[in-house]
Short mmCIF file of C-alpha atoms in Angstrom, two decimals:
data_model
loop_
_atom_site.label_atom_id
_atom_site.label_comp_id
_atom_site.label_asym_id
_atom_site.label_seq_id
_atom_site.Cartn_x
_atom_site.Cartn_y
_atom_site.Cartn_z
CA MET E 13 -0.39 47.76 -23.07
CA ARG E 14 2.05 46.45 -20.48
CA PRO E 15 2.35 42.66 -20.37
CA LEU E 16 0.24 41.16 -17.61
CA LEU E 17 2.07 39.74 -14.62
CA SER E 18 2.58 36.01 -14.73
CA SER E 19 0.27 33.98 -12.54
CA ARG E 20 3.19 32.95 -10.34
CA ARG E 21 4.25 36.55 -9.69
CA ARG E 22 0.68 37.59 -8.89
CA PHE E 23 0.38 34.55 -6.64
CA LEU E 24 3.39 35.65 -4.62
CA GLY E 25 2.16 39.28 -4.61
CA LEU E 26 -1.14 38.16 -3.14
CA ALA E 27 0.61 36.05 -0.53
CA ALA E 28 2.81 38.97 0.50
CA GLY E 29 -0.15 41.39 0.59
CA LEU E 30 -2.03 39.06 2.91
CA GLY E 31 0.99 38.46 5.10
CA LEU E 32 0.93 34.74 4.22
CA PRO E 33 3.86 32.50 3.44
CA ALA E 34 3.67 31.23 -0.12
CA SER E 35 3.02 27.71 1.12
CA GLN E 36 -0.31 28.83 2.61
CA ALA E 37 -1.48 31.00 -0.28
CA VAL E 38 -4.43 29.79 -2.30
CA ALA E 39 -4.07 27.96 -5.57
CA GLU E 40 -5.91 30.69 -7.50
CA PRO E 41 -3.16 33.30 -8.01
CA ARG E 42 -5.03 36.15 -9.64
CA ALA E 43 -5.66 38.48 -6.70
CA VAL E 44 -3.55 41.57 -6.25
CA PRO E 45 -2.93 43.63 -3.12
CA ALA E 46 -4.55 47.05 -2.99
CA ALA E 47 -2.61 50.14 -3.94
CA ASP E 48 -1.68 50.91 -0.33
CA GLY E 49 -0.31 47.44 0.27
CA ARG E 50 -3.27 46.21 2.31
CA ALA E 51 -4.94 43.03 1.20
CA ALA E 52 -8.29 43.50 -0.46
CA GLY E 53 -11.09 41.80 1.37
CA PRO E 54 -14.47 42.06 3.06
CA ALA E 55 -15.50 44.19 5.99
CA ALA E 56 -14.67 42.70 9.32
CA THR E 57 -18.19 41.78 10.49
CA PRO E 58 -19.01 38.06 10.42
CA GLU E 59 -22.37 38.77 8.80
CA ALA E 60 -20.77 40.65 5.90
CA ALA E 61 -18.27 37.84 5.48
CA GLN E 62 -21.07 35.28 5.36
CA ARG E 63 -22.95 37.31 2.72
CA LEU E 64 -19.78 37.59 0.65
CA LEU E 65 -19.11 33.86 0.88
CA ALA E 66 -22.69 33.14 -0.15
CA ARG E 67 -22.32 35.48 -3.13
CA LEU E 68 -19.06 33.85 -4.24
CA GLN E 69 -20.73 30.45 -3.98
CA ARG E 70 -23.18 31.73 -6.61
CA LEU E 71 -20.54 32.76 -9.14
CA GLU E 72 -22.05 30.28 -11.58
CA GLU E 73 -24.77 32.91 -12.03
CA ASP E 74 -22.02 35.01 -13.65
CA GLY E 75 -20.68 32.16 -15.79
CA LEU E 76 -17.75 31.45 -13.47
CA ASP E 77 -16.99 28.28 -11.55
CA PRO E 78 -16.99 28.83 -7.76
CA LEU E 79 -14.67 25.83 -7.36
CA ALA E 80 -11.95 27.74 -9.21
CA TYR E 81 -11.56 30.24 -6.36
CA ASP E 82 -10.74 27.98 -3.39
CA LEU E 83 -13.57 29.30 -1.24
CA PRO E 84 -13.21 28.62 2.48
CA PRO E 85 -15.68 26.15 4.02
CA PRO E 86 -18.21 27.89 6.30
CA SER E 87 -16.99 25.80 9.25
CA LEU E 88 -13.59 27.48 9.01
CA GLN E 89 -15.13 30.78 10.16
CA HIS E 90 -15.55 29.33 13.63
CA ALA E 91 -12.57 26.97 13.68
CA SER E 92 -10.00 29.54 12.52
CA PRO E 93 -11.45 33.03 11.93
CA GLU E 94 -8.19 34.54 10.63
CA ALA E 95 -7.55 31.74 8.13
CA PHE E 96 -11.19 32.06 7.00
CA ARG E 97 -10.81 35.82 6.43
CA GLN E 98 -7.57 35.38 4.50
CA ARG E 99 -8.97 32.75 2.16
CA LEU E 100 -12.16 34.73 1.68
CA ARG E 101 -10.17 37.88 0.86
CA ALA E 102 -8.06 36.03 -1.69
CA ALA E 103 -11.09 34.40 -3.32
CA ALA E 104 -13.04 37.68 -3.44
CA ALA E 105 -10.12 39.54 -5.01
CA ALA E 106 -9.56 36.83 -7.62
CA ALA E 107 -13.26 36.68 -8.50
CA LEU E 108 -13.50 40.46 -8.69
CA ASP E 109 -10.52 40.53 -11.06
CA ASP E 110 -12.21 37.99 -13.34
CA LEU E 111 -15.57 39.76 -13.24
CA LEU E 112 -13.94 43.04 -14.21
CA HIS E 113 -11.39 41.89 -16.78
CA GLY E 114 -12.60 38.49 -17.96
CA ARG E 115 -11.22 35.15 -16.92
CA VAL E 116 -9.77 34.44 -20.37
CA ARG E 117 -7.02 37.02 -20.82
CA GLU E 118 -5.27 35.53 -23.84
CA ALA E 119 -7.00 35.84 -27.19
CA PRO E 120 -7.77 32.35 -28.53
CA PRO E 121 -6.23 31.51 -31.92
CA GLY E 122 -8.11 33.12 -34.78
CA ARG E 123 -10.04 35.57 -32.60
CA ALA E 124 -8.93 38.92 -33.99
CA ASP E 125 -12.35 40.26 -33.04
CA LEU E 126 -11.65 40.03 -29.30
CA ALA E 127 -9.84 42.77 -27.42
CA ARG E 128 -9.75 43.99 -23.84
CA SER E 129 -9.59 47.68 -22.94
CA ALA E 130 -6.18 48.39 -21.41
CA GLY E 131 -6.47 50.49 -18.27
CA ALA E 132 -10.21 51.12 -18.49
CA LEU E 133 -10.99 49.28 -15.27
CA PRO E 134 -8.01 49.51 -12.89
CA LEU E 135 -8.22 46.79 -10.30
CA ALA E 136 -6.79 48.72 -7.32
CA PRO E 137 -9.78 51.08 -6.75
CA TRP E 138 -12.19 48.16 -6.87
CA LEU E 139 -10.08 46.21 -4.40
CA ALA E 140 -9.98 49.21 -2.09
CA GLU E 141 -13.76 49.50 -2.27
CA LEU E 142 -14.16 45.79 -1.65
CA ASN E 143 -11.93 46.09 1.41
CA ALA E 144 -13.79 49.08 2.86
CA ALA E 145 -17.40 48.19 1.93
CA ALA E 146 -19.84 47.39 4.70
CA ASP E 147 -21.42 44.92 2.26
CA PRO E 148 -18.64 43.61 -0.03
CA ALA E 149 -21.08 41.23 -1.72
CA ALA E 150 -22.72 44.31 -3.28
CA VAL E 151 -19.38 45.23 -4.87
CA ILE E 152 -19.26 41.79 -6.49
CA ASP E 153 -22.85 42.26 -7.70
CA ARG E 154 -22.02 45.59 -9.30
CA ALA E 155 -18.94 44.23 -11.06
CA ALA E 156 -20.95 41.29 -12.39
CA LEU E 157 -23.44 43.61 -14.11
CA LEU E 158 -20.89 45.86 -15.83
CA PRO E 159 -20.75 44.07 -19.23
CA PRO E 160 -23.35 45.26 -21.77
CA GLY E 161 -26.36 42.96 -21.74
CA ALA E 162 -25.15 41.16 -18.62
CA ALA E 163 -28.55 41.19 -16.92
CA ALA E 164 -30.33 39.61 -19.90
CA ILE E 165 -27.63 36.99 -20.34
CA ARG E 166 -27.66 36.09 -16.65
CA ASN E 167 -31.45 35.82 -16.71
CA GLU E 168 -31.37 33.45 -19.68
CA MET E 169 -28.66 31.40 -18.01
CA ALA E 170 -30.77 31.12 -14.85
CA ARG E 171 -33.81 30.08 -16.91
CA LEU E 172 -31.86 27.33 -18.70
CA ARG E 173 -30.28 26.10 -15.47
CA ALA E 174 -33.72 25.83 -13.89
CA ARG E 175 -35.03 23.85 -16.84
CA ALA E 176 -31.96 21.61 -16.84
CA ALA E 177 -32.51 20.93 -13.15
CA ALA E 178 -36.18 20.09 -13.73
CA ALA E 179 -35.47 17.75 -16.66
CA ALA E 180 -32.07 16.06 -16.67
CA THR E 181 -32.01 15.69 -20.46
CA LEU E 182 -34.14 16.87 -23.33
CA PRO E 183 -35.65 14.33 -25.73
CA THR E 184 -33.71 14.21 -28.99
CA VAL E 185 -35.08 14.28 -32.52
CA PRO E 186 -33.54 11.73 -34.91
CA THR E 187 -32.02 13.13 -38.09
CA GLY E 188 -33.59 12.38 -41.44
CA PRO E 189 -35.46 13.97 -44.34
CA THR E 190 -37.27 17.27 -43.81
CA LEU E 191 -40.52 16.87 -41.90
CA GLU E 192 -43.39 18.75 -43.53
CA PRO E 193 -46.67 19.79 -41.86
CA GLY E 194 -49.44 17.32 -42.57
CA THR E 195 -47.18 14.33 -43.03
CA GLU E 196 -47.05 11.17 -40.89
CA GLU E 197 -43.94 9.46 -39.55
CA PRO E 198 -44.05 6.90 -36.73
CA VAL E 199 -40.72 7.64 -35.02
CA ARG E 200 -39.45 11.14 -35.68
CA ILE E 201 -42.74 13.08 -35.33
CA PRO E 202 -43.52 11.67 -31.85
CA ALA E 203 -39.90 12.46 -30.89
CA LEU E 204 -40.31 16.00 -32.23
CA ARG E 205 -43.53 16.40 -30.26
CA ALA E 206 -41.88 15.15 -27.04
CA ARG E 207 -38.90 17.47 -27.49
CA LEU E 208 -41.01 20.59 -28.03
CA ALA E 209 -43.55 19.72 -25.32
CA ALA E 210 -40.69 19.64 -22.80
CA GLU E 211 -40.37 23.43 -23.20
CA ASP E 212 -43.66 24.51 -24.78
CA PRO E 213 -46.61 24.37 -22.34
CA VAL E 214 -49.08 25.16 -25.12
CA LEU E 215 -48.09 22.05 -27.04
CA ALA E 216 -47.89 20.00 -23.86
CA ALA E 217 -51.55 20.85 -23.15
CA ALA E 218 -52.72 20.03 -26.69
CA PRO E 219 -54.08 16.60 -27.72
CA ASP E 220 -51.37 14.14 -28.73
CA GLY E 221 -51.45 13.79 -32.50
CA GLY E 222 -49.24 10.70 -32.47
CA PRO E 223 -47.37 10.21 -35.76
CA LEU E 224 -49.27 13.04 -37.52
CA TYR E 225 -47.52 16.38 -37.97
CA ASP E 226 -50.68 18.28 -37.00
CA ALA E 227 -51.50 21.97 -36.66
CA ALA E 228 -50.65 22.17 -32.95
CA LEU E 229 -47.21 20.71 -33.58
CA GLU E 230 -46.65 23.03 -36.54
CA GLU E 231 -47.43 26.10 -34.44
CA SER E 232 -45.01 24.89 -31.77
CA VAL E 233 -42.30 24.38 -34.40
CA ARG E 234 -42.87 27.87 -35.72
CA ARG E 235 -42.63 29.35 -32.23
CA PHE E 236 -39.39 27.48 -31.62
CA GLN E 237 -37.92 28.58 -34.95
CA ALA E 238 -38.80 32.21 -34.31
CA THR E 239 -37.20 32.08 -30.86
CA GLU E 240 -34.01 30.58 -32.32
CA GLY E 241 -33.81 33.17 -35.09
CA LEU E 242 -34.54 30.55 -37.76
CA GLU E 243 -36.92 30.81 -40.69
CA ALA E 244 -40.31 30.17 -39.05
CA ASP E 245 -41.74 28.08 -41.89
CA GLY E 246 -42.76 24.99 -39.89
CA ARG E 247 -40.49 22.74 -41.95
CA VAL E 248 -38.16 20.66 -39.77
CA GLY E 249 -34.91 20.22 -41.67
CA ALA E 250 -31.33 19.65 -40.59
CA ILE E 251 -30.86 23.17 -39.16
CA THR E 252 -34.00 23.04 -37.02
CA VAL E 253 -33.15 19.52 -35.82
CA ALA E 254 -29.65 20.66 -34.83
CA ALA E 255 -31.15 23.54 -32.83
CA LEU E 256 -33.66 21.22 -31.17
CA ASN E 257 -30.91 18.79 -30.19
CA ARG E 258 -28.65 21.44 -28.71
CA SER E 259 -28.42 20.58 -25.03
CA TYR E 260 -29.05 22.90 -22.11
CA GLY E 261 -25.39 22.53 -21.23
CA ALA E 262 -24.23 23.70 -24.66
CA ARG E 263 -26.48 26.75 -24.53
CA ILE E 264 -25.37 27.60 -21.01
CA ARG E 265 -21.73 27.38 -22.12
CA GLN E 266 -22.47 29.84 -24.92
CA LEU E 267 -23.98 32.27 -22.41
CA ARG E 268 -20.97 31.90 -20.11
CA VAL E 269 -18.67 32.64 -23.04
CA ALA E 270 -20.77 35.65 -24.04
CA LEU E 271 -20.43 37.16 -20.56
CA ASP E 272 -16.69 36.63 -20.36
CA MET E 273 -16.06 38.07 -23.84
CA ARG E 274 -17.99 41.21 -22.93
CA ARG E 275 -16.00 41.91 -19.77
CA ASN E 276 -13.75 44.93 -20.18
CA ALA E 277 -14.18 44.68 -23.96
CA ALA E 278 -12.37 47.37 -25.93
CA ALA E 279 -14.56 50.30 -26.92
CA PRO E 280 -15.43 50.48 -30.64
CA PRO E 281 -13.71 53.12 -32.76
CA ALA E 282 -15.25 56.57 -32.79
CA GLY E 283 -17.47 57.58 -35.68
CA ARG E 284 -19.15 55.42 -38.27
CA ARG E 285 -18.21 51.75 -38.54
CA VAL E 286 -19.37 48.41 -39.96
CA GLU E 287 -20.00 45.37 -37.76
CA VAL E 288 -20.46 41.95 -39.41
CA ASN E 289 -21.68 39.27 -37.00
CA ILE E 290 -20.71 35.98 -38.63
CA PRO E 291 -22.97 33.47 -36.79
CA ASP E 292 -25.90 35.92 -36.82
CA PHE E 293 -25.57 36.43 -40.59
CA ARG E 294 -26.05 40.21 -40.24
CA ALA E 295 -24.08 43.34 -41.11
CA GLN E 296 -24.74 46.75 -39.60
CA VAL E 297 -23.54 50.30 -40.08
CA ILE E 298 -23.33 51.91 -36.64
CA GLU E 299 -22.59 55.47 -35.61
CA ASN E 300 -22.43 56.70 -32.01
CA GLY E 301 -24.30 53.65 -30.80
CA ARG E 302 -27.13 54.03 -33.32
CA VAL E 303 -27.77 51.46 -36.07
CA LEU E 304 -28.02 53.33 -39.37
CA PHE E 305 -28.34 50.30 -41.64
CA ASP E 306 -28.88 46.58 -41.18
CA MET E 307 -28.86 43.79 -43.75
CA ALA E 308 -28.58 40.04 -44.11
CA VAL E 309 -25.27 38.57 -45.23
CA ILE E 310 -24.00 35.18 -46.38
CA VAL E 311 -20.83 33.94 -44.68
CA GLY E 312 -18.40 31.06 -45.10
CA ARG E 313 -19.55 27.52 -44.53
CA PRO E 314 -17.88 25.58 -41.70
CA THR E 315 -15.36 23.99 -44.05
CA ARG E 316 -14.37 27.44 -45.39
CA GLN E 317 -14.86 29.74 -42.48
CA THR E 318 -15.09 33.51 -42.64
CA PRO E 319 -12.20 34.70 -40.45
CA THR E 320 -12.61 37.28 -37.71
CA MET E 321 -10.71 40.49 -38.39
CA ARG E 322 -10.47 44.23 -37.90
CA THR E 323 -9.73 46.31 -40.97
CA THR E 324 -11.25 49.16 -43.01
CA LEU E 325 -13.36 49.52 -46.15
CA THR E 326 -11.20 51.47 -48.57
CA ALA E 327 -12.63 51.14 -52.09
CA ALA E 328 -15.50 49.95 -54.25
CA VAL E 329 -15.02 48.00 -57.47
CA PHE E 330 -17.85 48.14 -60.00
CA ASN E 331 -18.30 45.28 -62.47
CA PRO E 332 -15.50 43.30 -60.81
CA GLN E 333 -13.63 40.46 -62.41
CA TRP E 334 -12.99 37.40 -60.25
CA GLY E 335 -9.54 35.91 -59.89
CA VAL E 336 -10.38 32.43 -58.64
CA PRO E 337 -8.16 31.21 -55.77
CA VAL E 338 -6.34 27.97 -56.53
CA ARG E 339 -8.17 26.01 -53.85
CA LEU E 340 -11.56 26.99 -55.23
CA ALA E 341 -10.41 26.35 -58.79
CA ARG E 342 -9.36 22.78 -58.08
CA GLU E 343 -12.10 21.87 -55.57
CA ASP E 344 -15.13 23.70 -56.98
CA LEU E 345 -14.51 24.61 -60.61
CA LEU E 346 -12.52 21.60 -61.85
CA PRO E 347 -15.51 19.24 -61.53
CA ARG E 348 -17.65 21.78 -63.37
CA PHE E 349 -15.10 22.13 -66.18
CA ARG E 350 -15.03 18.34 -66.47
CA ARG E 351 -18.81 18.26 -66.90
CA ASP E 352 -19.28 21.24 -69.23
CA PRO E 353 -16.23 23.25 -70.33
CA ARG E 354 -18.18 25.11 -72.99
CA GLY E 355 -20.86 26.15 -70.52
CA MET E 356 -18.17 27.42 -68.14
CA GLN E 357 -16.78 29.61 -70.91
CA GLU E 358 -20.25 30.93 -71.67
CA ARG E 359 -20.54 31.95 -68.00
CA GLY E 360 -17.45 34.10 -68.35
CA PHE E 361 -14.74 31.78 -67.02
CA ARG E 362 -11.37 32.16 -68.74
CA VAL E 363 -8.48 29.71 -68.39
CA TYR E 364 -4.85 30.85 -68.49
CA ALA E 365 -1.69 28.75 -68.76
CA ASN E 366 1.83 29.86 -67.91
CA VAL E 367 3.81 29.89 -71.13
CA ASP E 368 7.40 31.11 -70.87
CA GLY E 369 6.52 33.14 -67.81
CA GLU E 370 3.46 34.74 -69.37
CA ALA E 371 -0.23 34.03 -68.74
CA ARG E 372 -1.84 33.01 -72.03
CA GLN E 373 -5.53 32.27 -72.46
CA VAL E 374 -6.42 28.70 -73.40
CA ASP E 375 -9.67 27.48 -74.95
CA ALA E 376 -11.29 25.46 -72.15
CA THR E 377 -12.85 23.03 -74.65
CA THR E 378 -9.40 21.92 -75.86
CA ILE E 379 -8.22 20.79 -72.41
CA ASN E 380 -8.59 17.19 -71.26
CA TRP E 381 -9.99 18.10 -67.87
CA GLY E 382 -10.25 14.47 -66.83
CA ARG E 383 -6.46 14.27 -66.73
CA VAL E 384 -5.90 17.51 -64.80
CA ASP E 385 -4.48 16.69 -61.36
CA PRO E 386 -6.17 18.75 -58.61
CA ALA E 387 -3.05 18.44 -56.43
CA SER E 388 -0.97 20.30 -59.00
CA PHE E 389 -3.60 22.44 -60.72
CA PRO E 390 -1.68 24.08 -63.60
CA TYR E 391 -4.08 26.84 -64.65
CA THR E 392 -5.19 30.28 -63.53
CA ILE E 393 -8.91 30.91 -63.83
CA ARG E 394 -10.67 34.25 -63.99
CA GLN E 395 -14.28 35.14 -64.49
CA ALA E 396 -15.14 38.17 -66.59
CA ALA E 397 -17.35 40.92 -65.22
CA GLY E 398 -21.05 40.47 -65.82
CA ASP E 399 -24.34 39.37 -64.37
CA ASP E 400 -23.12 35.78 -63.90
CA ASN E 401 -19.94 36.80 -62.08
CA ALA E 402 -19.67 35.21 -58.62
CA LEU E 403 -18.99 38.66 -57.16
CA GLY E 404 -22.09 40.15 -58.78
CA ARG E 405 -21.81 43.76 -59.91
CA LEU E 406 -19.99 45.22 -56.88
CA LYS E 407 -17.08 44.42 -54.58
CA LEU E 408 -16.07 46.36 -51.46
CA VAL E 409 -12.37 46.16 -50.71
CA MET E 410 -11.05 45.81 -47.17
CA PRO E 411 -7.28 45.20 -47.00
CA ASN E 412 -6.29 41.95 -45.32
CA ASN E 413 -3.95 39.05 -45.95
CA GLN E 414 -6.71 36.45 -46.41
CA ASP E 415 -8.36 37.82 -49.58
CA ILE E 416 -11.67 38.44 -47.82
CA TYR E 417 -14.03 41.17 -48.95
CA MET E 418 -17.70 42.05 -49.15
CA HIS E 419 -19.49 41.67 -52.47
CA ASP E 420 -22.72 41.35 -54.39
CA THR E 421 -23.92 37.93 -55.60
CA PRO E 422 -26.17 36.62 -58.36
CA GLU E 423 -27.54 33.98 -55.96
CA ARG E 424 -30.17 36.24 -54.40
CA ALA E 425 -32.52 33.45 -53.28
CA LEU E 426 -30.10 32.34 -50.57
CA PHE E 427 -30.83 35.44 -48.50
CA ALA E 428 -34.28 34.05 -47.74
CA ARG E 429 -32.67 31.17 -45.86
CA ALA E 430 -32.32 31.36 -42.07
CA ASP E 431 -28.92 29.64 -42.16
CA ARG E 432 -26.71 31.56 -44.54
CA ALA E 433 -23.34 29.83 -44.32
CA PHE E 434 -22.81 29.16 -48.02
CA SER E 435 -19.77 31.15 -49.16
CA SER E 436 -16.12 30.21 -49.33
CA GLY E 437 -15.18 32.86 -46.77
CA CYS E 438 -16.14 36.23 -48.22
CA ILE E 439 -19.19 38.25 -47.16
CA ARG E 440 -22.04 38.31 -49.66
CA MET E 441 -24.35 41.30 -49.17
CA GLU E 442 -28.12 41.33 -49.42
CA GLN E 443 -28.19 45.08 -50.19
CA PRO E 444 -24.80 45.91 -51.70
CA PHE E 445 -25.71 49.25 -53.22
CA GLU E 446 -27.28 50.56 -50.03
CA MET E 447 -24.03 49.66 -48.26
CA LEU E 448 -22.10 51.37 -51.06
CA ASN E 449 -23.71 54.68 -50.20
CA PHE E 450 -22.21 54.52 -46.72
CA VAL E 451 -18.77 53.43 -47.96
CA LEU E 452 -18.46 56.24 -50.52
CA ALA E 453 -20.22 58.93 -48.50
CA GLY E 454 -18.26 62.18 -48.80
CA THR E 455 -16.15 60.93 -51.72
CA PRO E 456 -15.68 63.74 -54.26
CA GLY E 457 -17.56 63.13 -57.49
CA TRP E 458 -19.60 60.28 -56.08
CA SER E 459 -23.38 60.08 -56.39
CA ALA E 460 -25.93 57.34 -56.89
CA GLN E 461 -26.37 58.55 -60.47
CA ARG E 462 -22.62 58.23 -61.04
CA GLY E 463 -22.79 54.68 -59.70
CA GLN E 464 -25.54 53.73 -62.14
CA GLN E 465 -23.49 55.15 -65.01
CA VAL E 466 -20.43 53.10 -64.03
CA LEU E 467 -22.50 49.93 -63.70
CA ALA E 468 -24.12 50.49 -67.08
CA SER E 469 -20.72 50.91 -68.72
CA ARG E 470 -19.87 47.26 -67.86
CA ALA E 471 -16.26 48.36 -67.39
CA THR E 472 -14.37 47.29 -64.28
CA THR E 473 -13.93 50.53 -62.33
CA SER E 474 -12.46 51.19 -58.89
CA ILE E 475 -13.36 54.19 -56.71
CA SER E 476 -11.39 54.86 -53.54
CA ALA E 477 -13.36 55.94 -50.48
CA ALA E 478 -12.60 59.36 -49.00
CA TYR E 479 -12.96 57.84 -45.52
CA ALA E 480 -11.66 54.37 -44.68
CA MET E 481 -14.56 53.14 -42.56
CA PRO E 482 -13.57 50.66 -39.83
CA VAL E 483 -15.03 47.19 -40.19
CA ARG E 484 -14.99 44.29 -37.75
CA LEU E 485 -15.89 40.73 -38.65
CA HIS E 486 -16.82 39.24 -35.30
CA TYR E 487 -18.17 35.97 -33.95
CA THR E 488 -20.94 36.68 -31.43
CA THR E 489 -23.51 33.93 -30.98
CA VAL E 490 -25.42 35.59 -28.12
CA VAL E 491 -27.28 38.71 -29.23
CA VAL E 492 -29.15 40.82 -26.67
CA GLU E 493 -32.26 42.32 -28.26
CA GLY E 494 -33.81 45.43 -26.81
CA GLY E 495 -31.49 45.20 -23.84
CA ARG E 496 -33.72 42.53 -22.31
CA VAL E 497 -33.79 39.28 -24.31
CA ALA E 498 -30.72 37.13 -25.01
CA ARG E 499 -30.96 35.18 -28.25
CA ILE E 500 -28.52 32.31 -28.83
CA ARG E 501 -27.37 31.56 -32.37
CA PRO E 502 -25.77 28.19 -33.24
CA ASP E 503 -22.03 27.90 -32.63
CA LEU E 504 -21.42 27.70 -36.38
CA TYR E 505 -17.64 27.19 -36.29
CA GLY E 506 -17.26 25.82 -32.76
CA LEU E 507 -15.47 28.97 -31.55
CA ASP E 508 -17.65 29.24 -28.45
CA GLU E 509 -16.72 25.71 -27.41
CA ALA E 510 -13.04 26.54 -27.89
CA TYR E 511 -13.42 29.63 -25.71
CA ALA E 512 -15.36 27.64 -23.08
CA ARG E 513 -12.44 25.21 -22.77
CA LEU E 514 -10.15 28.14 -21.99
CA LEU E 515 -12.71 29.52 -19.56
CA ASP E 516 -12.65 26.27 -17.58
CA ALA E 517 -8.94 25.51 -17.96
CA PRO E 518 -6.74 25.64 -14.84
CA ARG E 519 -4.24 28.46 -14.68
CA ASP E 520 -0.93 27.53 -16.29
CA GLY E 521 1.07 30.57 -15.20
CA SER E 522 1.57 32.07 -18.64
CA ARG E 523 -0.15 34.77 -20.69
CA SER E 524 2.00 35.43 -23.71
CA ARG E 525 -0.65 37.15 -25.82
CA PRO E 526 -2.92 39.36 -23.72
CA MET E 527 -5.96 40.71 -25.50
CA ALA E 528 -4.83 44.25 -26.23
CA GLY E 529 -7.03 46.88 -27.79
CA PRO E 530 -7.40 47.13 -31.57
CA PRO E 531 -4.66 48.86 -33.55
CA PRO E 532 -5.28 52.37 -34.87
CA ALA E 533 -6.69 52.69 -38.36
CA THR E 534 -3.34 53.86 -39.68
CA ALA E 535 -1.92 50.42 -38.91
CA THR E 536 -4.09 48.83 -41.58
CA PRO E 537 -1.99 47.16 -44.30
CA PRO E 538 -1.81 49.13 -47.55
CA LEU E 539 -4.25 48.33 -50.30
CA ARG E 540 -2.95 45.76 -52.76
CA THR E 541 -3.51 46.96 -56.30
CA ALA E 542 -3.95 43.45 -57.67
CA ALA E 543 -6.81 42.77 -55.30
CA VAL E 544 -8.66 45.81 -56.60
CA ALA E 545 -8.01 45.04 -60.22
CA GLN E 546 -8.89 41.32 -60.28
CA GLY E 547 -9.75 40.04 -56.82
CA ALA E 548 -8.77 36.73 -55.40
CA GLY E 549 -12.23 36.31 -54.06
CA ARG E 550 -14.20 33.53 -52.58
#
């Protein structure tokens, strides 16, 4: 993809296309003259110009800030018609460019999941249509609805804006121990009731139960939890409280981000692929737009985030061993070795010391763990294959430089939780062997019976996939269900807020890292043999 023009160069191009000196050009330098050199802009009728101005004044409906486009004041249309037309043309072209291609053109740090489609939506034909249209506002409308799910997201944004306008702030629920149905609490339960009644007319019409967590309040809590994608159990713990206390503004920002990320997004690779949505805690196998398989996953907690990435699934490892990363060894396992070194050995953990350049196993019960310095942890720790292994009985390898992979887990009860951010970065699978069938499909000699035989052998065995299936770990908090309803997941790692800051930042004249499309599958780094044999998992 060719580097995008700098904002300054585009600013001067717009000024030249409009026949303006640079000193009179608008401060928003994103518009580009049409292919024939004429400035893009509305039809000449005053009525069309007024409709276009009114539409640009409503750009907040599309998640954009109208103030960023230097719209002309309506009075200018009578005071100086030519100046009004020029400013309106520039603003319309800049807004159209953002609606088509996204306002944020540079991938934020750590967002390998984001990519724009180079050349898929050339600006020049749209500018020509805008210039020639009898109703240019309709061109803006059509561009605004191009992203998948745009209508549902815009509808939810409008709903939240209306509620925010009707009630300046939502009541907040104080943090504290989990609130259980049937209990009484004089402060937090009335606050919970007030917060839910602000959005739930059924609860608002019910008798006020005061400090009692009564049946009407429980049903309202369950409705709220279901809407938020949480476990609808009626228990109000830290996760439900955090969702309740999320402001209208925060949710609207997430919707704005969702719209901008979808604009001109790169098309997914052809054929079968895996999509892991980190904040939604789901993994899917998709082929030609159809979901073939869907399962719950566990992802990294906020202090050990699962990174976004694009790679491929290349191999399956049965009965994997676990090579414990140093950070996990010193932060997670060292306290456990201090408490019960014998129990750690019984769970398959082996300790190795470097002796004359060789790794030699050391009896964990002979080490004075209390004197081991975490800052200079001197041992290598591995866990033998088995039912207690942190990776479970199966690991799926996807080459990357962060030692992230998908794997089984012995901690099956965690999949029943609505919030599943418990890992140290890797993806734990609810249904690993169902996923395995997709990964090894078409691999010579592979069958479900063969898999059971390998598992039963207890030997660590690696099988390479005949087809390296593309996989994307992405961070998408707004999920459109059925093409009609936008569901907002919590901004688990704060990546939406980071994107929103870029969305609202003034132009600085530089775009050093445009969001290009994903690399071809052949660009995937080669498989590292050590990762298959031992794993450096998390």
